[in-house]
Coordinates of C-alpha atoms in Angstrom, one line a residue:
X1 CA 0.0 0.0 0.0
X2 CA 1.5 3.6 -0.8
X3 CA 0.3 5.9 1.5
X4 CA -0.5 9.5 -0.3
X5 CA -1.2 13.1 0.1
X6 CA -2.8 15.0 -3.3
X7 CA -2.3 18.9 -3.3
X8 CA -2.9 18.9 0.4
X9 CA -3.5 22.2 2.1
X10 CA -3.3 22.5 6.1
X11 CA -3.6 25.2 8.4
X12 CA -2.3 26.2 11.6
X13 CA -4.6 28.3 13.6
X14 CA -6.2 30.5 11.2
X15 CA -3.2 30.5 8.6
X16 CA -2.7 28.4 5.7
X17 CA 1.2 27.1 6.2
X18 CA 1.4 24.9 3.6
X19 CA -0.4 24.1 0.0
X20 CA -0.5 21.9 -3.0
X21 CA 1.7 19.7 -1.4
X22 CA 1.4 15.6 -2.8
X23 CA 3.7 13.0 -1.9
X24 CA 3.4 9.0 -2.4
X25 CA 5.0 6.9 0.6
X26 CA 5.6 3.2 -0.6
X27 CA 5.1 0.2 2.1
X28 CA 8.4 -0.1 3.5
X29 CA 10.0 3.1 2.8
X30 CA 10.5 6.1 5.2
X31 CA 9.7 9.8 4.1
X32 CA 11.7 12.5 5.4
X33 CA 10.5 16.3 6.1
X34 CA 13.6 18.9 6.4
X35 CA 12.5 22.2 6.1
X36 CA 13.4 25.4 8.7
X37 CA 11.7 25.8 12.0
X38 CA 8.0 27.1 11.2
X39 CA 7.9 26.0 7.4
X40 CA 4.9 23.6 8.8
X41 CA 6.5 20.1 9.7
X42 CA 4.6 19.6 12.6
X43 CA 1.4 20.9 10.6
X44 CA 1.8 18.6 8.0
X45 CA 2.2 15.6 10.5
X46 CA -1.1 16.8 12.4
X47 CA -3.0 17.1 9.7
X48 CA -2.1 13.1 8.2
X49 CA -2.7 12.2 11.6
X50 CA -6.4 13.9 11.7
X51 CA -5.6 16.2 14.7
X52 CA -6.3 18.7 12.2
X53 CA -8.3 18.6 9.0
X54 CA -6.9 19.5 5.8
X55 CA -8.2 22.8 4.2
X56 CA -7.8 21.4 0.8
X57 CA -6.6 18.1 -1.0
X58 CA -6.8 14.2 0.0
X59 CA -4.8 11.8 1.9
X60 CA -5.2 7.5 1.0
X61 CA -5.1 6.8 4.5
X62 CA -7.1 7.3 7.3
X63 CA -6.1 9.0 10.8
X64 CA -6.2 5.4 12.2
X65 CA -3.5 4.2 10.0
X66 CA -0.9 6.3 11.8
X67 CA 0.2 6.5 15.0
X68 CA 1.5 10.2 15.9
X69 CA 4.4 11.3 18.4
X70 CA 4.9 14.8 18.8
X71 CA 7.2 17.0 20.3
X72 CA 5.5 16.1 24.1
X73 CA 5.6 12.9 25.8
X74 CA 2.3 12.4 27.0
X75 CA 3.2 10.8 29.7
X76 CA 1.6 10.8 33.3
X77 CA 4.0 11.7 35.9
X78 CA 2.6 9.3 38.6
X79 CA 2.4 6.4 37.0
X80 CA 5.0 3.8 36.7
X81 CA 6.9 2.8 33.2
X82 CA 5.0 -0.4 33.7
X83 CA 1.3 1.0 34.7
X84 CA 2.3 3.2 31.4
X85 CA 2.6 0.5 29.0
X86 CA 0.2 -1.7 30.3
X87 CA -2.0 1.0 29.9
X88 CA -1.2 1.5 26.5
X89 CA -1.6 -1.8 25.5
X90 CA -4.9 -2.1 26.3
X91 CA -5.9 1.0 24.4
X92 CA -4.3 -0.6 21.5
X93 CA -5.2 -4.1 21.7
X94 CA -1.3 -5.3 22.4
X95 CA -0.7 -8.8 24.0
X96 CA 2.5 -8.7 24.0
X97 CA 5.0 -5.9 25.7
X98 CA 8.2 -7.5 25.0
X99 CA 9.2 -5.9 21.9
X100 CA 8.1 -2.5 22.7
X101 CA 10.3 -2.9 26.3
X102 CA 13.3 -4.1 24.3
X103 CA 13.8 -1.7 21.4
X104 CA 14.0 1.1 24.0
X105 CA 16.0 -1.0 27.1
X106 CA 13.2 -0.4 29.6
X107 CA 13.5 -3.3 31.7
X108 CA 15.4 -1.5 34.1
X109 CA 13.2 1.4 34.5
X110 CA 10.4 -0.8 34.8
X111 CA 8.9 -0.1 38.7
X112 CA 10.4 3.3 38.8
X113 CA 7.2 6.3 38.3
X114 CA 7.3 8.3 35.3
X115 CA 8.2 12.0 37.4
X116 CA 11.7 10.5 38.2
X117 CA 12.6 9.1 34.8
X118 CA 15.4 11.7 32.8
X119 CA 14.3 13.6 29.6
X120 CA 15.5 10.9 27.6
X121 CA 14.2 8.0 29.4
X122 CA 10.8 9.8 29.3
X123 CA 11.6 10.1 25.7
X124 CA 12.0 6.2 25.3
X125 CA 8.9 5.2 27.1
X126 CA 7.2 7.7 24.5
X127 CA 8.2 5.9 21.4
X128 CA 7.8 2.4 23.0
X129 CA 4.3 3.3 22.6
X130 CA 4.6 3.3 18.7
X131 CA 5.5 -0.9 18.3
X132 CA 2.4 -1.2 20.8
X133 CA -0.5 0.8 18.4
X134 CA -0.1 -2.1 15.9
X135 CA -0.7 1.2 13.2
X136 CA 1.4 1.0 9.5
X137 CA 2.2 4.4 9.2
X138 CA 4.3 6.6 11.8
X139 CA 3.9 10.0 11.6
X140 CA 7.4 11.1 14.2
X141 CA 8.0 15.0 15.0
X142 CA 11.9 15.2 15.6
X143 CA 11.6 11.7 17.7
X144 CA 15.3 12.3 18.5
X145 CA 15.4 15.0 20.5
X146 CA 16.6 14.1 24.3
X147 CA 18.0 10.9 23.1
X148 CA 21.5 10.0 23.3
X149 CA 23.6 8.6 20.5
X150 CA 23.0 4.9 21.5
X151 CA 19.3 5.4 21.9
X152 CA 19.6 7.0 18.3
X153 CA 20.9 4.2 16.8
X154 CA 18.2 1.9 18.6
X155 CA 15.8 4.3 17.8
X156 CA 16.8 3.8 13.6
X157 CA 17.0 0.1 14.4
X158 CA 13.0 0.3 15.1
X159 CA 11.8 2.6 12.5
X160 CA 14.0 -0.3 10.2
X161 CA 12.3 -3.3 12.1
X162 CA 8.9 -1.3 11.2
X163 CA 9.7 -0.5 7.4
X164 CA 10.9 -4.4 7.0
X165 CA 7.2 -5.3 8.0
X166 CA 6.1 -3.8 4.9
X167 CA 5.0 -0.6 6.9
X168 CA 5.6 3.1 6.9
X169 CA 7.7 6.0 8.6
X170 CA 6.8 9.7 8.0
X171 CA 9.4 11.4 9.8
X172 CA 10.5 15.1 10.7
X173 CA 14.1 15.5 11.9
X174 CA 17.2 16.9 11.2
X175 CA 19.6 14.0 12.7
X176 CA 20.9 11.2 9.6
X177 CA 19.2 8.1 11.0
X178 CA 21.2 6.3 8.3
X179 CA 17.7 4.9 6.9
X180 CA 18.7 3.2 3.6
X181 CA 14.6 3.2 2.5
X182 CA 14.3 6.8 2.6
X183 CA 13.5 10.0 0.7
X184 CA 13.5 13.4 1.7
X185 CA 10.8 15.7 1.0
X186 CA 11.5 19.9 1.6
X187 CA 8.8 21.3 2.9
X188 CA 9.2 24.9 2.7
X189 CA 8.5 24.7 -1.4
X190 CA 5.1 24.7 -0.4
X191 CA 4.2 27.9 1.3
X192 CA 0.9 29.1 0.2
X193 CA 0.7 32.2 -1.8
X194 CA -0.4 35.4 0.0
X195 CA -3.7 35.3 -1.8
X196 CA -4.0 32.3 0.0
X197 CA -2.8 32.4 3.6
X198 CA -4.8 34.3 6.2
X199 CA -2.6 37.0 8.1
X200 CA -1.6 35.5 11.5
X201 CA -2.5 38.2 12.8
X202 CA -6.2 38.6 12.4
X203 CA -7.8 36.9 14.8
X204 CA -10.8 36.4 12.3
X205 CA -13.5 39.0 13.3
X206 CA -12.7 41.3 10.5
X207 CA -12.8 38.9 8.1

């Protein structure tokens, strides 16, 4: 299955960030967004997640094909890293933890509550989440950040695990992940014309 966007237009707040954009992901391939902080990354991620409609175009997929992790952890501090993922595989349906606790080395953290975990461990127990939502297409805002170099490379090591299962990766980061099934997509070619974008500064009551 390739997963596509057709001259998709999405919107942050009440401005248009980014239009006539189309891409085609194959199954087992990885898409990566590079563009400059504010060309619309994280908009574009939203959006083929569903957390926010498009304002123009189509998309193959639907918003329970891909499993989104943004920039926050969405974690709750007084639970432990177990509780957490036993929590999470219930909402998804998971029977089997393993995997997800051994990409990301969290046996030893295991007891310990999520408020004394370091920014990158909280960043790990994040992205275990992703191998439990049992979804094909990951939809990763700069996964990276907080990790150190080894949980890098066994952060790339998943994504690759995930893309050799026939699946997905849409991912925006700046760090080489040294993902041989991957192309790059710029996104700042696709800022919408002036005609076309509201001015962020209008709050909409004079429109």
């Amino acid at each position: 299955m390739d997963y596509a966007a057709t001259n998709l237009a999405c919107r942050r707040g009440d401005r248009t960030v980014l239009a006539g954009l189309s891409f085609s992901v194959a199954a087992g391939k990885a898409l990566i967004l590079r563009g400059a902080n504010g060309s619309g990354k994280t908009t574009l991620l939203r959006c083929l997640a569903g957390l926010t409609p498009p304002v123009a175009g189509s998309l193959s997929f639907a918003a329970d094909d891909v499993a989104y992790a943004a920039h926050d952890n969405g974690l709750k501090a007084q639970l432990r890293v177990a509780e957490t993922i036993e929590f999470w595989a219930s909402i998804y349906g998971a029977t089997d933890t393993a995997p997800a606790v051994d990409a990301f080395t969290l046996s030893p953290l295991m007891t310990r509550h999520v408020a004394a975990l370091s920014a990158g461990q909280k960043r790990r127990l994040s992205l275990s989440r992703l191998l439990l939502t049992g979804r094909p297409l990951w939809a990763l805002d700069e996964p990276t950040v907080s990790l150190d170099s080894a949980t890098v490379t066994k952060f790339a090591d998943a994504v690759r695990a995930h893309l050799a299962q026939g699946r997905a990766a849409i991912i925006a980061t700046h760090i080489d992940l040294g993902l041989d099934a991957a192309d790059v997509l710029d996104v700042s070619g696709f800022k919408p014309s002036v005609a076309d974008a509201q001015d962020p500064f209008l709050d909409g009551a004079f429109t």
